CSV table of C-alpha atoms in Angstrom, one decimal:
chain,number,residue,atom,x,y,z
A,1035,MET,CA,26.9,23.1,-2.2
A,1036,ASP,CA,25.0,25.1,0.5
A,1037,THR,CA,25.1,23.9,4.0
A,1038,PRO,CA,21.5,22.8,5.1
A,1039,ILE,CA,19.9,25.0,7.5
A,1040,ILE,CA,19.1,23.5,10.9
A,1041,ASN,CA,16.0,24.7,12.4
A,1042,ILE,CA,16.1,24.6,16.6
A,1043,LEU,CA,13.3,25.5,18.8
A,1044,LEU,CA,14.8,26.9,22.1
A,1045,LEU,CA,12.5,26.2,25.0
A,1046,VAL,CA,14.1,27.3,28.2
A,1047,THR,CA,13.1,28.2,31.7
A,1048,ASP,CA,16.4,30.4,32.2
A,1049,GLY,CA,15.7,33.2,29.7
A,1050,GLU,CA,19.0,35.1,30.6
A,1051,ARG,CA,21.1,32.1,29.8
A,1052,PRO,CA,23.8,33.4,27.4
A,1053,ILE,CA,23.9,31.3,24.4
A,1054,ASP,CA,25.8,32.8,21.4
A,1055,TRP,CA,24.5,31.5,18.0
A,1056,SER,CA,26.0,34.2,15.9
A,1057,ASP,CA,28.9,32.3,14.4
A,1058,HIS,CA,27.0,29.4,12.8
A,1059,THR,CA,25.0,30.5,10.0
A,1060,SER,CA,23.6,26.9,9.4
A,1061,LEU,CA,21.7,27.1,12.6
A,1062,ARG,CA,18.6,29.0,12.9
A,1063,VAL,CA,17.1,29.4,16.3
A,1064,TRP,CA,13.3,30.0,17.2
A,1065,GLN,CA,12.6,31.2,20.9
A,1066,ASP,CA,8.9,30.6,20.3
A,1067,LYS,CA,7.1,28.0,18.4
A,1068,GLU,CA,4.3,30.6,17.6
A,1069,CYS,CA,6.8,32.5,15.7
A,1070,MET,CA,7.7,29.6,13.6
A,1071,PRO,CA,6.3,29.5,9.9
A,1072,PRO,CA,3.6,27.1,9.6
A,1073,ALA,CA,5.3,25.2,6.9
A,1074,LEU,CA,8.7,25.1,8.8
A,1075,GLN,CA,10.3,21.6,9.3
A,1076,LEU,CA,11.6,21.7,12.8
A,1077,ASP,CA,14.9,19.6,13.5
A,1078,ILE,CA,15.8,19.9,17.0
A,1079,ILE,CA,14.1,21.0,20.3
A,1080,VAL,CA,16.6,22.2,22.9
A,1081,SER,CA,15.2,22.6,26.6
A,1082,ASP,CA,16.1,22.7,30.1
A,1083,SER,CA,12.8,21.4,31.4
A,1084,PRO,CA,11.1,18.5,30.4
A,1085,GLN,CA,7.6,20.1,31.0
A,1086,LEU,CA,8.4,22.6,28.1
A,1087,PRO,CA,8.8,19.9,25.4
A,1088,ARG,CA,5.6,18.1,26.8
A,1089,ASP,CA,3.6,21.3,26.2
A,1090,ALA,CA,5.2,22.0,22.8
A,1091,LEU,CA,4.1,18.5,21.5
A,1092,ALA,CA,0.3,19.5,21.6
A,1093,ASP,CA,1.3,21.5,18.4
A,1094,SER,CA,0.2,19.2,15.5
A,1095,ARG,CA,3.6,20.2,13.6
A,1096,LEU,CA,5.4,18.5,16.5
A,1097,GLN,CA,3.5,15.4,17.4
A,1098,ASP,CA,5.6,13.1,15.1
A,1099,ARG,CA,8.3,12.7,17.6
A,1100,THR,CA,10.4,10.6,14.9
A,1101,GLN,CA,10.8,13.9,13.1
A,1102,PHE,CA,13.0,15.8,15.1
A,1103,GLY,CA,15.7,15.5,17.6
A,1104,LEU,CA,15.7,16.5,21.2
A,1105,ILE,CA,18.3,17.9,23.6
A,1106,LEU,CA,17.8,18.3,27.3
A,1107,VAL,CA,20.2,20.5,29.2
A,1108,GLY,CA,20.8,20.1,32.9
A,1109,CYS,CA,17.7,17.6,33.3
A,1110,GLN,CA,16.5,14.2,32.8
A,1111,SER,CA,13.1,13.0,31.6
A,1112,ALA,CA,11.3,9.7,32.2
A,1113,GLU,CA,8.8,10.6,29.6
A,1114,PHE,CA,11.0,11.4,26.8
A,1115,ALA,CA,14.0,9.7,25.4
A,1116,ALA,CA,16.4,12.6,24.6
A,1117,ASP,CA,18.8,12.0,21.7
A,1118,VAL,CA,21.4,14.3,23.4
A,1119,HIS,CA,22.0,15.2,27.2
A,1120,LEU,CA,24.1,18.2,28.2
A,1121,PRO,CA,25.2,19.2,31.4
A,1122,ALA,CA,23.7,22.5,32.8
A,1123,ASP,CA,26.9,24.4,32.5
A,1124,ALA,CA,27.5,23.4,28.8
A,1125,THR,CA,29.4,26.1,26.8
A,1126,SER,CA,27.8,28.0,23.8
A,1127,ARG,CA,30.2,25.9,21.6
A,1128,GLU,CA,29.1,22.6,23.1
A,1129,MET,CA,25.6,23.5,22.5
A,1130,GLN,CA,26.2,24.5,18.7
A,1131,LEU,CA,28.3,21.4,18.2
A,1132,ALA,CA,25.5,19.2,19.4
A,1133,CYS,CA,22.8,21.1,17.5
A,1134,GLN,CA,25.1,20.5,14.4
A,1135,LEU,CA,25.7,16.9,14.7
A,1136,LEU,CA,22.2,15.9,15.7
A,1137,GLY,CA,20.4,18.3,13.2
A,1138,ALA,CA,22.6,16.5,10.6
A,1139,LEU,CA,21.7,13.1,11.6
A,1140,VAL,CA,17.8,14.0,12.0
A,1141,GLN,CA,17.9,15.5,8.3
A,1142,GLN,CA,19.5,12.4,7.1
A,1143,ARG,CA,17.2,10.0,8.9
A,1144,ARG,CA,14.3,12.1,7.4
A,1145,LEU,CA,15.8,11.8,4.0
A,1146,GLN,CA,16.1,8.0,4.4
A,1147,ARG,CA,12.6,7.6,5.4
A,1148,HIS,CA,11.3,9.8,2.6
A,1149,ARG,CA,13.5,7.6,0.1
A,1150,ALA,CA,12.1,4.4,1.5
A,1151,GLY,CA,8.7,5.6,1.2
A,1152,GLU,CA,9.1,6.5,-2.4
A,1153,PHE,CA,10.7,3.0,-3.0
A,1154,GLN,CA,7.6,1.4,-1.4
A,1155,MET,CA,5.4,3.6,-3.7
A,1156,LEU,CA,7.4,2.6,-6.8
A,1157,GLU,CA,7.1,-0.9,-5.7
A,1158,GLN,CA,3.5,-0.9,-5.1
A,1159,TRP,CA,3.0,0.9,-8.7
A,1160,ALA,CA,5.1,-1.9,-10.2
A,1161,LEU,CA,2.4,-4.3,-8.8
A,1162,GLN,CA,-0.9,-2.5,-9.5
A,1163,ASP,CA,-2.7,-2.1,-12.8
A,1164,PRO,CA,-3.1,1.6,-13.4
A,1165,LEU,CA,-6.5,1.7,-14.7
A,1166,THR,CA,-8.5,-0.5,-12.2
A,1167,GLY,CA,-6.1,-0.4,-9.2
A,1168,LEU,CA,-6.1,-4.1,-8.9
A,1169,PRO,CA,-3.0,-6.0,-8.7
A,1170,ASN,CA,-1.5,-6.6,-12.1
A,1171,ARG,CA,-0.2,-9.7,-14.0
A,1172,ARG,CA,3.1,-9.4,-12.0
A,1173,ALA,CA,1.5,-9.4,-8.7
A,1174,TRP,CA,-0.5,-12.3,-9.7
A,1175,ASP,CA,2.6,-14.3,-10.7
A,1176,GLN,CA,4.2,-13.4,-7.6
A,1177,GLN,CA,0.9,-14.4,-5.6
A,1178,VAL,CA,0.9,-17.8,-7.5
A,1179,GLN,CA,4.6,-18.4,-6.9
A,1180,GLN,CA,4.2,-18.2,-3.2
A,1181,LEU,CA,1.6,-21.1,-3.6
A,1182,SER,CA,3.8,-23.2,-6.0
A,1183,SER,CA,7.3,-22.6,-4.4
A,1184,THR,CA,7.1,-25.7,-2.6
A,1185,SER,CA,6.1,-29.1,-3.6
A,1186,ALA,CA,4.4,-29.5,-0.2
A,1187,PRO,CA,0.4,-30.3,-0.5
A,1188,LEU,CA,-1.7,-27.2,0.0
A,1189,SER,CA,-3.1,-27.1,3.4
A,1190,GLN,CA,-6.5,-25.6,2.4
A,1191,PRO,CA,-8.4,-25.9,-0.8
A,1192,VAL,CA,-7.9,-23.4,-3.5
A,1193,CYS,CA,-10.0,-22.4,-6.4
A,1194,LEU,CA,-8.3,-20.6,-9.6
A,1195,VAL,CA,-10.6,-18.7,-11.7
A,1196,ILE,CA,-10.2,-16.8,-15.1
A,1197,LEU,CA,-12.7,-14.3,-15.9
A,1198,ASP,CA,-13.1,-12.7,-19.4
A,1199,LEU,CA,-15.4,-9.8,-20.5
A,1200,ASP,CA,-17.9,-10.7,-23.1
A,1201,LYS,CA,-18.2,-8.4,-26.1
A,1202,LEU,CA,-15.9,-5.7,-24.6
A,1203,LYS,CA,-14.5,-4.9,-28.0
A,1204,ASP,CA,-18.1,-4.3,-29.2
A,1205,ALA,CA,-18.4,-1.4,-26.5
A,1206,ASN,CA,-14.9,-0.1,-27.4
A,1207,ASP,CA,-15.8,-0.1,-31.2
A,1208,THR,CA,-19.3,1.5,-31.1
A,1209,ARG,CA,-18.9,4.0,-28.0
A,1210,GLY,CA,-15.1,4.6,-27.7
A,1211,HIS,CA,-12.2,3.4,-25.3
A,1212,ASP,CA,-13.4,5.3,-22.5
A,1213,ALA,CA,-16.6,3.4,-22.5
A,1214,GLY,CA,-14.4,0.3,-22.3
A,1215,ASP,CA,-12.4,1.7,-19.8
A,1216,ALA,CA,-15.6,2.2,-17.7
A,1217,VAL,CA,-16.6,-1.4,-18.0
A,1218,LEU,CA,-13.3,-2.4,-16.9
A,1219,LEU,CA,-13.6,-0.2,-13.9
A,1220,ALA,CA,-17.1,-1.2,-12.9
A,1221,ALA,CA,-15.8,-5.0,-13.3
A,1222,ALA,CA,-12.9,-4.3,-10.9
A,1223,SER,CA,-15.4,-2.7,-8.5
A,1224,GLY,CA,-17.7,-5.6,-8.6
A,1225,LEU,CA,-15.1,-8.1,-7.9
A,1226,ARG,CA,-13.8,-6.0,-4.9
A,1227,SER,CA,-17.5,-6.1,-3.6
A,1228,ALA,CA,-18.0,-9.7,-4.0
A,1229,LEU,CA,-14.6,-11.2,-2.8
A,1230,ARG,CA,-13.7,-11.7,0.8
A,1231,ALA,CA,-10.4,-10.0,2.3
A,1232,SER,CA,-8.8,-13.4,2.0
A,1233,ASP,CA,-9.4,-13.7,-1.7
A,1234,PHE,CA,-6.8,-12.3,-4.4
A,1235,ALA,CA,-8.2,-10.6,-7.5
A,1236,ALA,CA,-5.8,-9.3,-10.3
A,1237,ARG,CA,-6.3,-7.7,-13.8
A,1238,TRP,CA,-4.3,-10.2,-15.8
A,1239,GLY,CA,-4.6,-8.5,-19.0
A,1240,GLY,CA,-6.6,-6.8,-21.5
A,1241,ASP,CA,-10.2,-7.9,-20.7
A,1242,GLU,CA,-9.1,-10.8,-18.3
A,1243,PHE,CA,-9.1,-11.0,-14.7
A,1244,ALA,CA,-7.8,-13.8,-12.4
A,1245,LEU,CA,-8.9,-14.9,-8.9
A,1246,LEU,CA,-7.5,-17.1,-6.3
A,1247,LEU,CA,-10.1,-18.1,-3.9
A,1248,LEU,CA,-8.8,-19.5,-0.5
A,1249,ASN,CA,-10.4,-22.1,1.7
A,1250,VAL,CA,-13.2,-22.8,-0.8
A,1251,PRO,CA,-14.4,-26.3,-0.4
A,1252,PRO,CA,-14.4,-28.0,-4.0
A,1253,GLN,CA,-18.2,-29.1,-3.8
A,1254,HIS,CA,-19.0,-25.3,-3.4
A,1255,ALA,CA,-16.5,-23.6,-5.5
A,1256,HIS,CA,-18.6,-23.4,-8.7
A,1257,ALA,CA,-21.6,-22.0,-7.1
A,1258,ILE,CA,-19.4,-19.4,-5.3
A,1259,VAL,CA,-17.5,-18.4,-8.7
A,1260,GLU,CA,-21.0,-18.0,-10.4
A,1261,ARG,CA,-22.3,-15.9,-7.5
A,1262,ILE,CA,-19.3,-13.7,-7.9
A,1263,ARG,CA,-19.5,-13.8,-11.7
A,1264,ALA,CA,-23.3,-12.7,-11.6
A,1265,ALA,CA,-22.8,-10.1,-9.1
A,1266,THR,CA,-20.0,-8.3,-11.2
A,1267,ASP,CA,-22.2,-8.7,-14.1
A,1268,ARG,CA,-24.9,-6.6,-12.3
A,1269,GLN,CA,-22.5,-4.1,-11.2
A,1270,ILE,CA,-21.4,-3.5,-14.7
A,1271,ASN,CA,-24.8,-3.2,-15.9
A,1272,GLU,CA,-25.7,-0.7,-13.0
A,1273,GLN,CA,-22.6,1.6,-13.7
A,1274,THR,CA,-22.2,1.4,-17.4
A,1275,ASP,CA,-25.5,0.5,-18.9
A,1276,GLN,CA,-23.4,-1.6,-21.2
A,1277,PRO,CA,-24.5,-4.9,-22.7
A,1278,VAL,CA,-21.1,-6.5,-21.5
A,1279,THR,CA,-21.1,-9.5,-19.4
A,1280,LEU,CA,-18.3,-12.0,-18.0
A,1281,SER,CA,-17.6,-15.4,-18.6
A,1282,ALA,CA,-15.4,-17.6,-16.1
A,1283,GLY,CA,-13.5,-20.6,-16.3
A,1284,LEU,CA,-12.3,-22.3,-13.0
A,1285,VAL,CA,-10.6,-25.2,-11.4
A,1286,SER,CA,-10.7,-26.2,-7.9
A,1287,ILE,CA,-7.8,-27.9,-6.2
A,1288,ALA,CA,-8.4,-29.9,-3.1
A,1289,ALA,CA,-6.5,-29.6,0.3
A,1290,GLY,CA,-3.2,-32.1,0.2
A,1291,THR,CA,-2.8,-31.6,-3.4
A,1292,PRO,CA,0.6,-29.8,-4.6
A,1293,PHE,CA,-0.4,-26.5,-6.3
A,1294,GLN,CA,0.8,-26.8,-10.0
A,1295,ALA,CA,0.4,-23.7,-11.3
A,1296,GLU,CA,0.8,-24.0,-15.0
A,1297,SER,CA,-1.4,-27.1,-15.3
A,1298,TYR,CA,-4.2,-25.6,-13.4
A,1299,TRP,CA,-4.0,-22.5,-15.2
A,1300,GLN,CA,-4.3,-24.4,-18.4
A,1301,GLN,CA,-7.4,-26.1,-17.0
A,1302,ALA,CA,-9.0,-23.1,-15.9
A,1303,ASP,CA,-8.3,-21.6,-19.4
A,1304,ALA,CA,-9.7,-24.5,-21.3
A,1305,ALA,CA,-13.0,-24.1,-19.1
A,1306,LEU,CA,-13.2,-20.4,-19.8
A,1307,PHE,CA,-12.7,-21.1,-23.6
A,1308,HIS,CA,-15.6,-23.7,-23.1
A,1309,ALA,CA,-17.6,-21.1,-21.5
A,1310,LYS,CA,-17.1,-18.5,-24.3
A,1311,GLN,CA,-17.9,-21.1,-27.1
A,1312,SER,CA,-21.2,-21.7,-25.2
A,1313,GLY,CA,-22.2,-18.3,-25.8
A,1314,GLY,CA,-20.5,-16.6,-22.8
A,1315,HIS,CA,-22.0,-15.1,-19.7
A,1316,CYS,CA,-21.8,-18.2,-17.8
A,1317,SER,CA,-19.0,-20.1,-15.6
A,1318,VAL,CA,-17.5,-23.6,-16.5
A,1319,GLU,CA,-15.6,-25.7,-14.1
A,1320,HIS,CA,-12.9,-28.1,-15.2
A,1321,SER,CA,-13.4,-31.5,-13.5
A,1322,SER,CA,-12.5,-34.8,-13.8
A,1323,SER,CA,-16.0,-35.8,-14.8
A,1324,GLY,CA,-16.1,-33.4,-17.6
A,1325,TRP,CA,-17.3,-29.7,-18.0
A,1326,GLN,CA,-19.7,-28.5,-15.4
A,1327,THR,CA,-21.6,-25.3,-16.6
A,1328,LYS,CA,-23.8,-22.8,-14.5
């Protein structure tokens, strides 16, 4: 396996300082950052003056201090935390060894950050609906699990909502699945615009969306859901010109009540079924006094 090249920027006030790099082909030394290729990934700066690295960091390529190591030779800096300090009389061999070890460490850390970023991206993709960009059913399940993981009563009221697109199948059948996808995208956009930062919306699957509205007083929940539903309806109409609307089923859970996810989902789903049976394009609340329709 080829030895990785370690790119070193040498910033020294003593231009006559004899440093022999010739016996280490893995070390590539640049005497001037202006000579460095634009896409070069620098690994180490070696300097005998704190001022020179400070000036070099004005370069946009060097502003991320976590991406390279710093070796100071015969000096200290209160501004920069050097990774390695060498005495002013350090030999070429000591300089080379320090660069090799620090360069390998910098490259390893960079690789670890890259892999962590990739893992985070994969995690995000696993919880995101690829079409709408909303959280998917798996993300919804995680969010609900957080609320129901303890039997302790809720500290604030919660409204659980299931939304279903009316006549989406007709749009798919008459104008193709691209038209249906456009409706789903418009619905997601409408929900994002209508919801608060504290609310949670997910594409639960197919033509259904699910919402968790936090800290919504039960007496106002139905009116709030109807406003969200109507606003999303308008967004669909404006963006797609399709005769597709939304139906909503909701259940409101008061503060001081344990969150029983499966039970409340069934209640909201029953309310949604009632809305669909009533012709759609409305919201129905499940309550102890019966179905409430808006």
